[in-house]
Coordinates of C-alpha atoms in Angstrom, one line a residue:
Chain A
M1 CA 94.8 110.5 86.7
S2 CA 92.8 107.6 85.4
F3 CA 93.3 104.7 83.0
Y4 CA 92.5 107.1 80.2
D5 CA 95.9 108.8 80.7
T6 CA 97.6 105.4 80.3
M7 CA 95.5 104.6 77.3
R8 CA 96.3 107.8 75.6
E9 CA 99.9 106.8 75.4
H10 CA 98.9 104.4 72.7
D11 CA 97.2 105.1 69.4
W12 CA 94.7 102.5 68.3
N13 CA 95.9 102.3 64.7
E14 CA 99.6 102.3 65.6
V15 CA 98.9 99.4 68.1
L16 CA 97.2 97.4 65.4
Q17 CA 100.1 98.1 62.9
E18 CA 102.6 97.1 65.5
I19 CA 100.8 93.9 66.3
Q20 CA 100.5 93.0 62.6
G21 CA 104.3 93.5 62.2
R22 CA 105.3 91.0 64.8
T23 CA 107.2 87.9 63.8
V24 CA 107.5 84.4 65.3
A25 CA 110.8 85.4 66.8
H26 CA 109.0 88.2 68.8
V27 CA 106.5 85.6 69.9
E28 CA 109.1 83.2 71.1
K29 CA 110.9 85.9 73.0
A30 CA 107.6 86.8 74.7
L31 CA 106.9 83.1 75.6
G32 CA 110.4 82.7 77.1
K33 CA 109.9 85.5 79.6
A34 CA 108.9 85.0 83.2
M35 CA 107.2 88.4 83.3
P36 CA 106.0 89.4 79.9
S37 CA 105.6 93.2 79.3
D38 CA 102.9 95.1 77.5
D39 CA 105.1 95.0 74.5
D40 CA 105.2 91.2 74.7
L41 CA 101.4 91.2 74.8
M42 CA 101.4 92.7 71.3
S43 CA 103.5 89.8 70.1
L44 CA 101.3 87.2 71.7
L45 CA 98.2 88.8 70.1
S46 CA 99.8 89.0 66.6
P47 CA 98.9 86.9 63.6
A48 CA 102.4 85.5 63.8
A49 CA 101.6 83.9 67.2
D50 CA 99.0 81.7 65.6
S51 CA 101.7 79.2 64.7
C52 CA 102.7 79.1 68.4
L53 CA 99.1 78.5 69.6
E54 CA 99.8 75.1 71.1
E55 CA 102.8 76.4 73.0
M56 CA 100.7 79.3 74.3
A57 CA 97.9 76.9 75.4
Q58 CA 100.4 74.7 77.2
K59 CA 101.8 77.7 79.0
A60 CA 98.4 79.1 79.9
N61 CA 97.4 75.7 81.3
R62 CA 100.5 75.5 83.5
I63 CA 100.2 79.0 84.8
T64 CA 96.5 78.6 85.6
E65 CA 96.9 75.2 87.4
Q66 CA 99.7 76.6 89.5
R67 CA 97.9 79.7 90.5
F68 CA 94.2 78.5 90.7
G69 CA 94.5 74.7 90.9
K70 CA 92.5 72.2 89.0
V71 CA 89.2 73.9 89.7
I72 CA 86.5 75.8 87.8
S73 CA 84.3 78.2 89.7
L74 CA 80.6 78.4 88.8
F75 CA 78.2 81.3 88.9
A76 CA 74.8 82.2 87.5
P77 CA 73.4 85.5 86.2
L78 CA 70.1 86.7 87.5
Y79 CA 68.5 89.2 85.1
L80 CA 66.7 91.8 87.2
S81 CA 65.5 94.1 84.4
N82 CA 65.6 94.4 80.6
E83 CA 64.4 98.1 80.8
C84 CA 67.0 100.2 79.0
T85 CA 67.3 103.8 77.8
N86 CA 70.3 103.1 75.6
Q87 CA 70.4 102.2 72.0
C88 CA 73.5 99.9 71.8
V89 CA 73.2 98.7 68.2
Y90 CA 74.2 95.1 69.1
C91 CA 72.0 94.5 72.1
G92 CA 68.6 92.9 72.5
F93 CA 67.6 95.3 75.2
N94 CA 68.1 98.3 72.9
A95 CA 65.5 100.9 73.8
S96 CA 64.2 101.0 70.2
N97 CA 63.6 97.3 70.1
A98 CA 59.9 96.6 70.6
I99 CA 60.3 93.8 73.2
G100 CA 58.4 92.8 76.3
R101 CA 60.0 94.8 79.2
K102 CA 60.1 93.6 82.7
T103 CA 61.7 94.5 86.0
L104 CA 61.6 92.0 88.8
T105 CA 60.5 93.3 92.2
P106 CA 63.0 92.3 95.0
E107 CA 60.5 89.6 96.0
E108 CA 60.3 88.2 92.5
A109 CA 64.1 88.3 92.4
L110 CA 64.1 86.3 95.6
E111 CA 62.0 83.7 94.0
E112 CA 64.5 83.5 91.1
G113 CA 67.4 83.5 93.6
Q114 CA 65.9 80.5 95.4
K115 CA 65.7 78.6 92.2
I116 CA 69.3 79.4 91.4
H117 CA 70.4 78.5 94.9
D118 CA 68.6 75.2 94.5
L119 CA 70.5 74.5 91.3
G120 CA 73.6 74.6 93.5
F121 CA 75.0 78.1 92.9
R122 CA 76.4 80.3 95.6
H123 CA 77.9 82.9 93.4
L124 CA 75.4 85.2 91.8
L125 CA 75.6 88.0 89.2
L126 CA 72.8 90.5 89.1
V127 CA 72.3 91.9 85.6
S128 CA 70.2 94.8 84.4
G129 CA 69.9 97.3 81.5
E130 CA 70.3 101.0 82.1
A131 CA 67.2 102.6 83.3
P132 CA 68.0 104.4 86.6
A133 CA 64.6 106.1 86.8
L134 CA 62.9 102.7 86.8
V135 CA 65.6 100.7 88.5
P136 CA 67.5 103.0 90.8
P137 CA 70.5 101.9 93.0
Q138 CA 68.1 101.4 95.9
H139 CA 66.4 98.7 93.9
F140 CA 69.6 96.7 93.5
A141 CA 70.5 97.3 97.2
R142 CA 67.1 96.0 98.4
T143 CA 67.4 93.0 96.1
A144 CA 70.9 92.2 97.2
R145 CA 69.9 92.4 100.9
L146 CA 67.1 90.0 100.3
L147 CA 69.3 87.6 98.3
R148 CA 72.2 87.8 100.7
P149 CA 71.3 84.8 102.9
L150 CA 71.2 82.6 99.8
F151 CA 74.5 83.4 98.3
S152 CA 78.1 83.7 99.4
S153 CA 78.9 86.2 96.7
I154 CA 76.8 88.7 94.8
A155 CA 78.2 90.8 92.0
V156 CA 76.4 93.3 89.7
E157 CA 76.6 93.8 86.0
I158 CA 74.5 97.0 85.7
Y159 CA 74.8 100.5 84.5
P160 CA 77.8 102.6 85.6
M161 CA 77.2 104.5 88.8
A162 CA 79.0 107.1 90.8
T163 CA 81.4 106.0 93.6
E164 CA 78.9 106.9 96.3
E165 CA 76.2 104.8 94.7
Y166 CA 78.6 101.9 94.4
S167 CA 79.6 102.3 98.1
F168 CA 75.9 102.1 98.9
L169 CA 75.7 98.7 97.1
V170 CA 78.9 97.5 98.8
D171 CA 77.3 98.4 102.1
H172 CA 74.3 96.2 101.1
G173 CA 76.5 93.2 100.6
V174 CA 77.4 93.4 96.9
D175 CA 81.1 92.3 96.6
G176 CA 81.8 92.4 92.8
L177 CA 81.4 94.7 89.9
V178 CA 81.4 93.6 86.2
I179 CA 81.4 96.3 83.6
Y180 CA 82.4 95.8 80.0
Q181 CA 83.9 98.7 78.1
E182 CA 82.3 97.0 75.0
T183 CA 85.0 98.6 72.8
Y184 CA 88.2 100.6 73.7
N185 CA 88.0 102.3 70.3
R186 CA 86.5 105.7 71.1
E187 CA 85.3 106.5 67.7
L188 CA 83.6 103.2 67.2
Y189 CA 82.2 103.4 70.8
E190 CA 80.4 106.5 69.9
R191 CA 79.0 105.0 66.7
V192 CA 77.6 101.8 68.3
H193 CA 76.1 103.8 71.2
P194 CA 74.1 106.5 69.4
A195 CA 71.9 107.5 72.3
G196 CA 71.4 107.4 76.0
K197 CA 73.8 107.9 78.9
K198 CA 76.0 105.2 77.6
R199 CA 77.3 107.5 74.9
D200 CA 79.7 108.9 77.4
Y201 CA 82.9 106.9 76.7
L202 CA 85.0 108.3 79.6
W203 CA 82.2 107.8 82.2
R204 CA 82.2 104.1 81.2
L205 CA 86.0 103.8 80.9
E206 CA 86.5 105.0 84.4
T207 CA 83.7 102.9 86.0
P208 CA 86.0 100.1 87.2
E209 CA 88.0 102.7 89.1
R210 CA 85.0 104.1 90.8
G211 CA 84.2 100.6 91.7
G212 CA 87.6 100.1 93.1
R213 CA 87.3 103.2 95.2
A214 CA 83.9 102.1 96.4
G215 CA 85.5 98.9 97.8
F216 CA 84.3 96.1 95.5
R217 CA 86.4 93.0 96.0
R218 CA 86.2 91.9 92.4
L219 CA 86.4 94.2 89.3
G220 CA 85.4 92.6 86.1
L221 CA 86.4 93.8 82.6
G222 CA 85.5 92.8 79.1
A223 CA 85.3 93.9 75.5
L224 CA 82.4 92.8 73.3
L225 CA 84.1 90.6 70.8
G226 CA 82.9 91.2 67.2
L227 CA 82.6 95.0 67.3
S228 CA 86.1 95.8 66.2
D229 CA 89.6 94.2 65.8
W230 CA 90.0 91.8 68.7
R231 CA 93.7 92.1 68.8
A232 CA 93.7 95.8 69.7
E233 CA 90.8 95.3 72.1
A234 CA 92.7 92.5 73.9
F235 CA 95.8 94.8 74.1
F236 CA 93.8 97.6 75.8
L237 CA 92.1 95.1 78.0
G238 CA 95.4 93.8 79.2
L239 CA 96.6 97.4 79.9
H240 CA 93.4 98.1 81.7
A241 CA 93.7 95.0 83.9
R242 CA 97.3 95.8 84.7
Y243 CA 96.4 99.4 85.6
L244 CA 93.7 98.2 88.0
L245 CA 95.9 95.6 89.6
K246 CA 98.4 98.2 90.5
K247 CA 96.0 100.9 91.6
Y248 CA 93.3 98.9 93.3
W249 CA 95.6 96.2 94.6
M250 CA 93.1 94.8 97.1
S251 CA 90.6 93.9 94.5
H252 CA 90.7 90.8 92.4
V253 CA 90.5 91.6 88.6
T254 CA 88.7 89.4 86.1
I255 CA 88.3 89.5 82.4
S256 CA 85.3 88.1 80.5
F257 CA 85.2 87.2 76.8
P258 CA 81.7 88.0 75.6
R259 CA 81.5 87.1 71.9
L260 CA 78.5 88.6 70.1
R261 CA 75.6 86.3 69.7
P262 CA 72.4 86.7 67.6
A263 CA 70.0 89.0 69.4
A264 CA 66.7 90.9 68.8
G265 CA 67.4 93.6 66.3
A266 CA 69.7 91.2 64.4
Y267 CA 73.1 92.9 64.6
E268 CA 75.7 91.1 62.6
P269 CA 79.2 91.3 64.2
A270 CA 81.3 93.6 62.0
K271 CA 84.5 91.7 62.9
P272 CA 83.6 88.2 63.9
V273 CA 86.1 86.4 66.1
S274 CA 86.9 82.8 65.3
D275 CA 87.3 80.0 67.8
R276 CA 91.0 79.9 67.1
E277 CA 91.3 83.6 67.6
L278 CA 89.4 83.6 70.9
V279 CA 91.7 80.8 72.2
Q280 CA 94.7 83.0 71.2
M281 CA 93.2 85.9 73.1
V282 CA 92.4 83.9 76.2
T283 CA 95.9 82.3 76.4
A284 CA 97.7 85.6 75.6
L285 CA 95.9 87.4 78.4
R286 CA 96.6 84.5 80.8
I287 CA 100.3 84.6 80.0
L288 CA 100.4 88.3 80.6
L289 CA 98.3 88.2 83.7
P290 CA 98.8 85.0 85.7
D291 CA 96.6 86.1 88.6
V292 CA 93.6 87.4 86.8
G293 CA 90.3 85.5 86.8
L294 CA 89.2 84.6 83.2
I295 CA 85.4 84.1 82.7
L296 CA 83.5 82.3 80.0
S297 CA 79.7 82.4 79.7
T298 CA 77.0 80.3 78.1
R299 CA 77.2 82.6 75.0
E300 CA 79.6 79.9 73.8
N301 CA 78.6 76.4 72.6
P302 CA 79.2 73.2 74.7
H303 CA 82.0 71.9 72.4
F304 CA 84.0 75.1 72.7
R305 CA 83.3 75.6 76.4
D306 CA 84.4 72.1 77.3
H307 CA 87.7 72.5 75.4
L308 CA 88.4 75.9 77.0
I309 CA 88.3 74.5 80.6
P310 CA 92.0 73.7 80.7
L311 CA 93.2 76.8 78.7
G312 CA 93.2 79.4 81.4
I313 CA 89.5 79.9 82.2
T314 CA 88.8 80.0 85.9
S315 CA 85.1 80.8 86.2
M316 CA 82.1 79.8 84.1
S317 CA 78.3 80.3 84.2
A318 CA 76.0 77.4 83.5
G319 CA 72.3 76.8 82.9
S320 CA 71.9 80.6 82.4
R321 CA 68.7 82.4 81.7
T322 CA 69.1 85.9 80.2
E323 CA 65.6 87.2 80.6
P324 CA 64.1 88.6 83.8
G325 CA 62.3 85.9 85.6
G326 CA 63.7 83.2 83.3
Y327 CA 64.5 80.6 86.0
T328 CA 60.9 80.5 87.4
H329 CA 58.9 81.7 84.4
A330 CA 60.9 80.9 81.2
H331 CA 60.3 82.8 78.0
E332 CA 57.8 85.4 79.4
A333 CA 60.2 88.3 78.8
E334 CA 62.8 89.1 76.1
A335 CA 66.3 87.7 76.6
Q336 CA 69.4 89.8 76.1
F337 CA 70.9 87.2 73.9
Q338 CA 70.5 83.6 73.0
I339 CA 72.6 81.2 75.0
A340 CA 74.4 78.5 73.2
D341 CA 75.0 76.0 76.0
E342 CA 71.7 74.8 77.4
R343 CA 73.0 72.1 79.6
S344 CA 71.9 72.1 83.2
P345 CA 74.4 73.3 85.9
E346 CA 74.8 69.7 87.2
E347 CA 75.3 68.4 83.7
F348 CA 78.0 70.9 83.2
A349 CA 79.6 70.2 86.6
Q350 CA 79.8 66.6 85.5
V351 CA 81.7 67.7 82.3
I352 CA 84.1 69.7 84.5
R353 CA 84.8 66.6 86.6
Q354 CA 85.3 64.4 83.5
K355 CA 87.9 66.9 82.4
G356 CA 89.8 66.3 85.7
Y357 CA 88.7 69.5 87.4
E358 CA 86.7 70.2 90.5
P359 CA 83.6 72.4 90.0
V360 CA 83.6 75.0 92.8
W361 CA 80.3 76.4 93.8
K362 CA 81.5 78.5 96.7
D363 CA 84.7 80.4 97.0
W364 CA 83.7 83.4 99.0
D365 CA 81.7 84.1 102.1
A366 CA 79.0 86.5 102.9
V367 CA 80.7 87.1 106.2
F368 CA 83.3 89.2 104.4
M369 CA 80.8 91.8 103.6
E370 CA 79.1 92.1 106.9
G371 CA 79.3 94.9 109.5
D372 CA 81.8 95.7 112.2
V373 CA 83.2 93.1 114.7
A374 CA 81.3 93.7 118.0
Chain B
M1 CA 115.0 59.7 120.0
D2 CA 112.9 62.4 118.4
K3 CA 110.0 64.0 120.3
P4 CA 106.7 64.4 118.6
L5 CA 105.3 67.8 117.5
V6 CA 103.3 69.6 120.2
I7 CA 101.2 72.6 119.3
A8 CA 99.2 74.3 122.1
G9 CA 99.4 71.1 124.3
R10 CA 98.3 68.8 121.6
T11 CA 100.6 66.1 120.2
F12 CA 100.9 65.3 116.5
Q13 CA 102.8 62.4 115.0
S14 CA 103.2 63.9 111.6
R15 CA 105.1 67.1 110.9
L16 CA 103.4 67.6 107.6
L17 CA 100.3 69.8 107.6
L18 CA 98.2 69.8 104.4
G19 CA 96.0 72.3 102.7
T20 CA 92.8 71.3 100.8
G21 CA 92.6 73.8 97.9
K22 CA 93.3 73.3 94.2
F23 CA 92.6 69.5 94.1
S24 CA 91.0 68.1 91.0
S25 CA 88.4 66.4 93.1
S26 CA 87.6 65.9 96.8
Q27 CA 88.3 62.2 96.4
V28 CA 91.8 62.8 95.1
M29 CA 92.2 65.3 98.0
K30 CA 91.2 62.6 100.5
E31 CA 93.5 60.0 99.1
A32 CA 96.4 62.5 99.2
L33 CA 95.6 63.3 102.8
D34 CA 95.7 59.6 103.6
A35 CA 99.0 59.1 101.8
S36 CA 100.7 62.1 103.4
G37 CA 100.2 60.7 106.9
T38 CA 99.2 64.1 108.1
D39 CA 97.4 64.9 111.3
V40 CA 96.4 68.5 110.5
V41 CA 94.2 69.6 107.6
T42 CA 93.6 73.2 106.9
V43 CA 90.4 74.4 105.0
A44 CA 89.6 77.8 103.7
L45 CA 86.4 78.9 105.3
R46 CA 85.4 80.8 102.1
R47 CA 85.3 77.5 100.3
V48 CA 83.0 75.6 102.6
E49 CA 79.5 75.7 103.9
L50 CA 79.9 74.9 107.5
Q51 CA 76.2 74.1 108.1
N52 CA 76.0 71.7 105.1
P53 CA 76.8 68.1 106.0
Q54 CA 77.1 67.3 102.3
D55 CA 79.7 70.1 101.8
S56 CA 82.0 69.0 99.0
I57 CA 85.2 69.3 101.1
L58 CA 84.1 68.9 104.7
S59 CA 82.2 65.7 104.1
Y60 CA 85.6 64.1 103.1
I61 CA 87.4 65.2 106.3
D62 CA 87.1 62.8 109.2
T63 CA 87.6 65.1 112.2
K64 CA 88.2 62.2 114.5
R65 CA 91.3 61.4 112.6
W66 CA 92.5 64.8 111.5
L67 CA 92.5 68.2 113.3
L68 CA 90.4 70.4 111.0
L69 CA 92.2 73.7 111.0
P70 CA 90.0 76.4 109.5
N71 CA 91.8 79.3 107.8
T72 CA 90.8 82.8 107.1
S73 CA 92.0 83.0 103.5
G74 CA 90.5 85.9 101.7
A75 CA 90.4 88.2 104.7
R76 CA 91.9 91.6 103.9
D77 CA 91.9 93.0 107.4
A78 CA 91.8 91.9 111.0
E79 CA 88.1 92.5 111.3
E80 CA 87.3 90.1 108.5
A81 CA 89.6 87.4 109.8
V82 CA 88.1 87.7 113.2
R83 CA 84.6 87.4 111.8
L84 CA 85.5 84.3 109.8
A85 CA 87.2 82.6 112.8
R86 CA 84.2 83.3 115.0
L87 CA 81.9 81.9 112.4
A88 CA 83.8 78.7 112.3
R89 CA 83.7 78.3 116.0
A90 CA 80.0 79.1 116.2
A91 CA 79.5 76.3 113.6
G92 CA 81.1 73.8 115.9
C93 CA 84.7 73.8 114.8
E94 CA 87.4 73.6 117.4
P95 CA 88.7 77.0 118.4
W96 CA 91.8 76.7 116.3
V97 CA 92.5 79.1 113.5
K98 CA 95.2 79.4 110.9
L99 CA 95.2 83.2 110.7
E100 CA 95.7 84.5 107.1
V101 CA 95.2 88.2 106.4
T102 CA 96.1 88.8 102.8
P103 CA 94.9 92.1 101.4
D104 CA 96.5 91.6 98.0
P105 CA 94.4 88.8 96.4
H106 CA 97.0 88.2 93.8
Y107 CA 100.2 87.4 95.6
L108 CA 98.4 86.6 98.9
L109 CA 101.2 88.0 101.0
P110 CA 100.3 88.5 104.6
D111 CA 99.7 91.9 106.1
P112 CA 101.8 92.1 109.3
V113 CA 99.9 94.9 110.9
E114 CA 96.5 93.4 110.5
T115 CA 97.7 89.9 111.4
L116 CA 99.1 91.2 114.7
K117 CA 95.8 93.0 115.4
A118 CA 93.7 90.0 114.6
A119 CA 95.9 87.7 116.6
E120 CA 95.4 89.9 119.7
I121 CA 91.6 89.9 119.3
L122 CA 91.4 86.1 118.7
L123 CA 93.7 85.2 121.5
K124 CA 91.6 87.3 123.9
D125 CA 88.6 85.4 122.5
G126 CA 90.2 82.1 123.5
F127 CA 91.3 80.9 120.1
V128 CA 94.4 78.8 119.4
V129 CA 96.1 81.0 116.8
L130 CA 98.5 79.9 114.1
P131 CA 99.4 83.0 112.1
Y132 CA 100.7 83.0 108.6
I133 CA 103.5 85.6 108.3
H134 CA 106.4 86.8 106.3
A135 CA 109.7 85.4 107.3
D136 CA 110.0 88.4 109.7
P137 CA 111.8 87.5 112.9
V138 CA 110.6 90.5 114.8
L139 CA 107.0 90.0 113.9
A140 CA 107.4 86.3 114.9
K141 CA 108.6 87.3 118.3
R142 CA 105.8 89.9 118.7
L143 CA 103.2 87.2 117.9
E144 CA 104.8 84.7 120.2
D145 CA 104.7 87.3 123.0
L146 CA 101.0 87.8 122.4
G147 CA 100.6 84.0 122.8
T148 CA 100.1 82.5 119.4
A149 CA 100.5 78.7 119.3
T150 CA 103.0 78.7 116.4
V151 CA 104.5 81.1 113.9
M152 CA 104.1 80.1 110.2
P153 CA 106.6 82.0 108.0
L154 CA 106.4 81.6 104.3
G155 CA 109.3 80.1 102.3
S156 CA 108.1 82.0 99.2
P157 CA 104.7 83.3 98.1
I158 CA 101.8 80.9 98.4
G159 CA 101.5 78.5 95.4
S160 CA 104.7 79.7 93.9
N161 CA 106.6 76.3 94.3
R162 CA 109.8 78.4 94.7
G163 CA 111.1 76.8 97.9
M164 CA 113.0 78.4 100.7
K165 CA 113.7 81.8 99.3
T166 CA 113.5 83.3 102.8
R167 CA 115.9 80.8 104.3
D168 CA 118.2 83.3 106.1
S169 CA 115.3 84.9 107.9
I170 CA 113.6 81.6 108.8
E171 CA 116.9 80.5 110.3
I172 CA 116.7 83.5 112.7
I173 CA 113.1 82.7 113.5
I174 CA 113.9 79.1 114.3
E175 CA 116.8 80.1 116.4
R176 CA 114.8 82.5 118.5
A177 CA 111.4 80.8 118.6
T178 CA 109.9 79.3 121.8
V179 CA 106.8 78.1 119.9
P180 CA 106.8 75.6 116.9
V181 CA 107.9 77.1 113.6
V182 CA 105.8 75.8 110.7
V183 CA 107.1 76.8 107.3
D184 CA 103.9 77.5 105.5
A185 CA 104.1 78.5 101.8
G186 CA 105.9 78.1 98.6
L187 CA 107.4 74.7 99.1
G188 CA 107.3 73.1 95.7
A189 CA 109.3 69.9 96.1
P190 CA 109.9 67.3 98.8
S191 CA 113.5 68.5 98.8
H192 CA 112.3 72.0 99.8
A193 CA 110.3 70.4 102.7
A194 CA 113.4 68.5 103.7
E195 CA 115.5 71.6 103.6
A196 CA 113.1 73.4 105.9
M197 CA 113.1 70.4 108.3
E198 CA 116.9 70.0 108.2
M199 CA 117.2 73.7 109.3
G200 CA 115.1 72.8 112.3
A201 CA 111.6 73.9 111.4
D202 CA 109.1 72.0 113.5
A203 CA 106.8 71.3 110.7
V204 CA 105.8 72.4 107.2
L205 CA 102.5 73.0 105.5
V206 CA 102.0 72.0 101.8
N207 CA 99.1 72.4 99.4
T208 CA 99.7 73.5 95.8
A209 CA 102.7 71.3 95.1
I210 CA 100.7 68.2 96.0
A211 CA 97.3 69.3 94.7
V212 CA 98.5 70.2 91.2
A213 CA 101.1 67.4 90.8
G214 CA 100.5 64.9 88.0
D215 CA 99.8 62.3 90.7
P216 CA 98.9 64.1 93.9
V217 CA 98.7 60.9 95.9
L218 CA 102.2 59.9 95.0
M219 CA 103.4 63.4 95.6
A220 CA 101.9 63.4 99.1
K221 CA 103.9 60.3 99.9
A222 CA 107.0 61.9 98.5
F223 CA 106.5 64.9 100.8
K224 CA 105.9 62.6 103.7
K225 CA 109.3 61.1 103.1
G226 CA 110.9 64.5 102.5
V227 CA 109.7 65.8 105.8
E228 CA 110.7 62.7 107.7
A229 CA 114.2 62.6 106.0
G230 CA 114.7 66.3 106.8
R231 CA 113.6 65.9 110.4
E232 CA 115.8 62.8 111.0
A233 CA 118.8 64.7 109.6
F234 CA 118.1 67.6 111.9
V235 CA 117.8 65.3 114.9
A236 CA 120.9 63.3 113.9
G237 CA 122.8 66.6 113.9
M238 CA 124.0 67.9 110.6
R239 CA 127.5 69.2 110.2
Q240 CA 128.0 72.6 108.6
P241 CA 129.4 72.3 105.1
Q242 CA 133.2 73.0 105.0
K243 CA 135.1 74.7 102.3
K244 CA 138.1 72.3 102.5
A245 CA 138.3 68.6 102.9
E246 CA 138.6 67.3 106.4
P247 CA 140.5 64.1 106.4
S248 CA 139.2 61.3 108.6
S249 CA 142.8 60.4 109.5
P250 CA 144.3 63.8 110.3
L251 CA 148.0 64.4 110.0
T252 CA 148.3 65.7 113.5
G253 CA 146.4 62.8 115.0
F254 CA 149.5 61.4 116.6
L255 CA 149.8 64.5 118.8
R256 CA 147.9 63.5 121.9

């Protein structure tokens, strides 16, 4: 049994048709419920819900403040490598793009980590393309071990691994796993991933479960917004999160909202998602999943990010560099995508404060991931 | 005359303990602590850098004025909770710990088995242990037998603002306890705090209801009053509600 079995109970096109058919009455019913169902999620994601967007935003705000408080957690990505054997048509690291490739040694990563630490961050996300021959699990483990004293939490957003490999990373102090499905639409998935290990839809879909079994404390999901119809993606994301919450009940689940940005290779999003639609998606998922962390990155512009702070988002990156070595030697390697919010972490923290929220740099402790009590 | 609250030999004037999470800023948090009149402030170890004098929470907490009570929020088993508590003590905190073992990060409900295990280790280690538990009267007695300084049953899940949903079980805990009973979670309104105190709870701990209120400082004052009102009513001796009216001049009053 895996999430795939749950997913198969729903046909992509039927889900879309169902969502399109919802009325304002359906939406109001969903908004009135204390515990919305998967079926209610369809209503909240429907075109009809657009007219209830303010009400959804108010509800999302209330739920989030109650559960998480008036705080926004901050984290920074550290790009370890832009080597990649995949050919994801939308990605700047695509193997067929002629870009400068670089993999940081653990010592170089430490230098980057020190810079990130000095900026104030205590939560780190290690990011890499998929090139296991060049950047094997041992490389991440060694790097995490070196970085551990600088950070209270280290998560990875890297290629899917086997459970034993993930356990190995957990043993080296990595506490979180982020893995985007990119798209839940299998047919499309195979089209936008024409080559490389990433072509294997099921291997990727079941990755968060392998992460849960390996003992990661945080499991992060996401769909790349712009590849296909966001309403259906959001529905399957919601199902996926709910499935993981039940099955890996000791792990915190998060959802990110990566909206496709211009990148090398110049992929134009086939189904662009508007600001208004993204707000609908964020608030709908918040209403369905009161306890899930919702994450927004610097892919989004300052204006949009600032306004999303009270709408259900709980965690944000700031001052990000998306090329390996970018914090200490900017622009020497190719970035995965252009960031749209170039404000420094401290500038952004100030904005959070102005909005009446507390920027939180540390909400975890390395001591959780250490060895046995003597 | 009421007696003050005594936990592990230490006397506290206020019966309202406060948490420090979820505030919109540390300044607001500090003002709320001031307004609440509290003596005990709990801080999640995961949120602070113990070695950092500029830490965004710790730098606002005057430990001469308030007992800083570290808590093990985030621990999912006994081992992690013990590690966190030892870390705090090694960093110079007093050896007091609010023991929280909450394997489910979403509802944050306490794990009775791991809590008992952790309490045993920490007590042997010389800690003053204040365990966060379900309103489970048997578990409360088991912890008390081990030597915990209090028991801290939940009124309802942390942050839920739902009030005294576990009232019947907390009544049993209070009736049987020989250590202070601190109702720890889910109190969403001063009236909930008053209810717990009227029942005979020795103290309450509040965080979310104050932190996310429109005006946290005013809400802290309101909780202070709720706790005091409830306590005074308890000390004054409340009558049980009756089904029928009881006339103040009874008809059989002439029969002496």
